[in-house]
PDB file of C-alpha atoms in Angstrom:
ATOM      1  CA  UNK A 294      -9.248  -4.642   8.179  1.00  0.00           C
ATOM      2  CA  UNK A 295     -11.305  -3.756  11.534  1.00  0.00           C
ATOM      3  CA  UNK A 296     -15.047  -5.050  10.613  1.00  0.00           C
ATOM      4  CA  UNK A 297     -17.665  -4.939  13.272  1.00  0.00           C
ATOM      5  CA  UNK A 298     -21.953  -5.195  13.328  1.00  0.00           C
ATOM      6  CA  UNK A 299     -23.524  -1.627  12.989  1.00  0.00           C
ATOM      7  CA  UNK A 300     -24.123   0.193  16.667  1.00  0.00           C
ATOM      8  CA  UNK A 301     -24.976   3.628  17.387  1.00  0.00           C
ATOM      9  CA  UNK A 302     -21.944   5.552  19.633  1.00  0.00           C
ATOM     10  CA  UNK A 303     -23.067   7.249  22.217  1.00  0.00           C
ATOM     11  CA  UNK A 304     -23.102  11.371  21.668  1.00  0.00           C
ATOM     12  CA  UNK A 305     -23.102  10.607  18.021  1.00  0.00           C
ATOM     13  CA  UNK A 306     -25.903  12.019  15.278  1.00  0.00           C
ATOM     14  CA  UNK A 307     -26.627   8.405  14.532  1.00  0.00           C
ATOM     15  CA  UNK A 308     -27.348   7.560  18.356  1.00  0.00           C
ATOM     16  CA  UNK A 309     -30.088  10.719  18.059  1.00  0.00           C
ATOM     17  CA  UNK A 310     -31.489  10.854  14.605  1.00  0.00           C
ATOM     18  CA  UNK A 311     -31.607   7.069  13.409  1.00  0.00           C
ATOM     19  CA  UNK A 312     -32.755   4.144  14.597  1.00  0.00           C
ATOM     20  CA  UNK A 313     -31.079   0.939  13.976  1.00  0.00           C
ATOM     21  CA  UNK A 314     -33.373  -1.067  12.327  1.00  0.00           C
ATOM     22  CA  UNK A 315     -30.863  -4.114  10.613  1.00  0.00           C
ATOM     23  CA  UNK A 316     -31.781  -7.088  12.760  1.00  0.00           C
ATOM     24  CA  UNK A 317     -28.966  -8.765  14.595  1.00  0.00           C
ATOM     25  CA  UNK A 318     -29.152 -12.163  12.214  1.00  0.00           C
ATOM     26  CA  UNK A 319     -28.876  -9.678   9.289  1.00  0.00           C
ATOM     27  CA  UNK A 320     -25.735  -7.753  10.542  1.00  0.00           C
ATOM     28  CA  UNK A 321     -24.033 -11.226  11.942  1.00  0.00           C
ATOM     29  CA  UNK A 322     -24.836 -12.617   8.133  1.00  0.00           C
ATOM     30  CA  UNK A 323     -23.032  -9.587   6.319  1.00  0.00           C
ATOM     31  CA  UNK A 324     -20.522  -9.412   9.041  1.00  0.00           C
ATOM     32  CA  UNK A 325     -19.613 -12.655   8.107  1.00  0.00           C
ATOM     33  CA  UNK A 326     -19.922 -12.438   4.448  1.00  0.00           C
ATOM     34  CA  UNK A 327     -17.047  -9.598   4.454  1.00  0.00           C
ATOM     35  CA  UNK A 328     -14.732 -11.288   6.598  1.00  0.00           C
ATOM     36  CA  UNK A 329     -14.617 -14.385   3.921  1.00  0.00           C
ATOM     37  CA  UNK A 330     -14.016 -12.303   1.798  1.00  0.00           C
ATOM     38  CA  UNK A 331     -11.212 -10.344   3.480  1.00  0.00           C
ATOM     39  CA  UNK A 332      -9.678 -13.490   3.938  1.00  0.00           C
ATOM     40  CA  UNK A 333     -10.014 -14.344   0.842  1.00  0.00           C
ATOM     41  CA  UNK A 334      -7.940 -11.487  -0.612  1.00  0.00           C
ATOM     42  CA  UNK A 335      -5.392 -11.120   2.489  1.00  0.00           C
ATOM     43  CA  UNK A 336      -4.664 -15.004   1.441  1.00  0.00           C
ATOM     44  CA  UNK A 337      -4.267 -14.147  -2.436  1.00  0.00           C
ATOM     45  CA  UNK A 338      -2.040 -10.845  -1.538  1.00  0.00           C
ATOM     46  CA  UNK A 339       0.364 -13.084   0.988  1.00  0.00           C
ATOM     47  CA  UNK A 340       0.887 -15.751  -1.989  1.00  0.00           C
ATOM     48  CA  UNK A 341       1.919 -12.660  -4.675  1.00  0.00           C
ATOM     49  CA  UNK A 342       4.784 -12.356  -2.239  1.00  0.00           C
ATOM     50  CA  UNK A 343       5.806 -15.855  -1.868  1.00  0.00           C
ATOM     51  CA  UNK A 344       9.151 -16.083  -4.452  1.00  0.00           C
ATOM     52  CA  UNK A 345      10.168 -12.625  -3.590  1.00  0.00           C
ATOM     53  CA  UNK A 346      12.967 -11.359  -1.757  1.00  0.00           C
ATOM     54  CA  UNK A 347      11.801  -8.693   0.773  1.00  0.00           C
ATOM     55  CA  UNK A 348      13.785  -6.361   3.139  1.00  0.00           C
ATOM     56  CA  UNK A 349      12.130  -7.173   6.861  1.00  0.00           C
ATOM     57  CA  UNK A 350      12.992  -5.282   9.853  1.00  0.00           C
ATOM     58  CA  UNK A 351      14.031  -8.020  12.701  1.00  0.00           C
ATOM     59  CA  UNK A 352      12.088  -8.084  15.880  1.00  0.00           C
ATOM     60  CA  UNK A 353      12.912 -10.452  17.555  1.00  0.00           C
ATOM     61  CA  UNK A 354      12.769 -14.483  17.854  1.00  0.00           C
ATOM     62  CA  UNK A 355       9.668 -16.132  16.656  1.00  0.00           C
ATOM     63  CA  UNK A 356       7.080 -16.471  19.270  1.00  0.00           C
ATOM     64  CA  UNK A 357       6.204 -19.916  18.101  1.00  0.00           C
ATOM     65  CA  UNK A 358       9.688 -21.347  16.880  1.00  0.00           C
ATOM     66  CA  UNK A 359      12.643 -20.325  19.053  1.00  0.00           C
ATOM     67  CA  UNK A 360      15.206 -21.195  15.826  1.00  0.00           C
ATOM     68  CA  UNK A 361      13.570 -18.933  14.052  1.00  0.00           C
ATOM     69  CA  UNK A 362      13.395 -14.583  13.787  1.00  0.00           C
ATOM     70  CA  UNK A 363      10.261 -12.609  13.057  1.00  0.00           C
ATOM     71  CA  UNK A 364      10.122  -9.118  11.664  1.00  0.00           C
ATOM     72  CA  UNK A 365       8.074  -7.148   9.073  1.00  0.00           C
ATOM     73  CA  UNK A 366       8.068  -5.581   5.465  1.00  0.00           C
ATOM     74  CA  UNK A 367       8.032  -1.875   5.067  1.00  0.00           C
ATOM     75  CA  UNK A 368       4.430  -2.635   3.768  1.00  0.00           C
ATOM     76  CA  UNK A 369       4.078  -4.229   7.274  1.00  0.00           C
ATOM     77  CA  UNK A 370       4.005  -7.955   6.537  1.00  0.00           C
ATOM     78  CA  UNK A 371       4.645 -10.370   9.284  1.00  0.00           C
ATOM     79  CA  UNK A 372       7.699 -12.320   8.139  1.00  0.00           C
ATOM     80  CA  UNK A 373       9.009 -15.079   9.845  1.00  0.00           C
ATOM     81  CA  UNK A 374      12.152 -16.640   8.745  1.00  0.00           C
ATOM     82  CA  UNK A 375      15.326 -18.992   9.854  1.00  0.00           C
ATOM     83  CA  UNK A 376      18.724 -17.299   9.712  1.00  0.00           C
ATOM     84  CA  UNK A 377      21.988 -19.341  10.658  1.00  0.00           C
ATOM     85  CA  UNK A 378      23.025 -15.974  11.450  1.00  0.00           C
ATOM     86  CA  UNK A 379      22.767 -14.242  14.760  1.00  0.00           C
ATOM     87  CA  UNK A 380      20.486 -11.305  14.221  1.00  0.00           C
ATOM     88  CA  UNK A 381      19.551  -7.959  16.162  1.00  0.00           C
ATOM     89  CA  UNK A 382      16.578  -6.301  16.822  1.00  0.00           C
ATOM     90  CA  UNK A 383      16.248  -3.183  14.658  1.00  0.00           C
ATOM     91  CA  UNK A 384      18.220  -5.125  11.692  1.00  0.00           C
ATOM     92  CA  UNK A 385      17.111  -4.481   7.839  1.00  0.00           C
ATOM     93  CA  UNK A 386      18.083  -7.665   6.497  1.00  0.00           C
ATOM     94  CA  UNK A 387      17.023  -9.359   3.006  1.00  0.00           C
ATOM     95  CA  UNK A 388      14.671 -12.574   3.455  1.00  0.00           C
ATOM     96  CA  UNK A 389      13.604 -14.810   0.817  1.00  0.00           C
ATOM     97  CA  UNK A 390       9.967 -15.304   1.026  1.00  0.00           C
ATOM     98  CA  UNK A 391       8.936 -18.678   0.592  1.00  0.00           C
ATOM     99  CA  UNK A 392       5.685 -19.508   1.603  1.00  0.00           C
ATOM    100  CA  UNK A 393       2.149 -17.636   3.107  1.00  0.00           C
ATOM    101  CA  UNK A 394       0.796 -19.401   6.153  1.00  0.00           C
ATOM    102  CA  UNK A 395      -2.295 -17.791   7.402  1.00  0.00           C
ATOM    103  CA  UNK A 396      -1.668 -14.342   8.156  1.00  0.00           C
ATOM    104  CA  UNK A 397       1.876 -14.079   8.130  1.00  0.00           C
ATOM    105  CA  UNK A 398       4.933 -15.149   5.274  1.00  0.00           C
ATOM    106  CA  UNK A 399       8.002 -17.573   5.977  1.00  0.00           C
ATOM    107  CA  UNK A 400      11.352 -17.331   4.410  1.00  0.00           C
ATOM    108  CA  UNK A 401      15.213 -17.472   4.536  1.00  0.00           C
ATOM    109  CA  UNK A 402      17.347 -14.827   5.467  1.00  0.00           C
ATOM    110  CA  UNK A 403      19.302 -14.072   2.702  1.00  0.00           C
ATOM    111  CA  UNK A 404      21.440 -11.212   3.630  1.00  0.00           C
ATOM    112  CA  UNK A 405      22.312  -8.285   6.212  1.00  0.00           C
ATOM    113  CA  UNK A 406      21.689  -4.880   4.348  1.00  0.00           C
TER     114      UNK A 406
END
């Protein structure tokens, strides 16, 4: 989700007809509020996955660990997962999902579609 404070856009009706009267500390307070919570239930949706076997789309190698491939779920999940396997960008392949670590899942690669 893309969360930000409350500001008028230029050309806009709210620029011309309303003023913005949250204060700053008030906006930064429920700004912050929402993005706990977001967190919260990105966190709990990544751990539903964990145990299931999900068909990923290969990008590439793992920015952060060379021996391993990243790619994403139809429902656009970062996966990243360690295949013994030499793998191609573009590849549908089957990946066990094991665990959620922050905002993306790690797995196995299971098998090529």
């Amino acid at each position: 989700a893309f969360s930000f404070k409350y500001s008028p856009r230029p050309g806009t009706l709210a620029e011309r007809k309303y003023e913005d009267d949250v204060p700053e500390d008030v906006k930064q307070a429920r700004l912050e509020r929402l993005q706990l919570l977001l967190a919260d239930l990105e966190k709990e949706s990544l751990r539903r996955l964990e145990g299931k076997r999900m068909e990923v789309m290969v990008e590439g190698k793992s920015l952060r660990n060379p021996d391993a491939y990243t790619g994403r779920t139809r429902c656009n999940r970062v996966v990243n997962f360690s295949s013994e396997t030499s793998l191609q960008v573009g590849q549908l392949v089957d990946v066990n999902i094991e665990q959620a670590r922050g905002h993306t899942l790690w797995g196995n690669f299971f098998s090529l579609q």
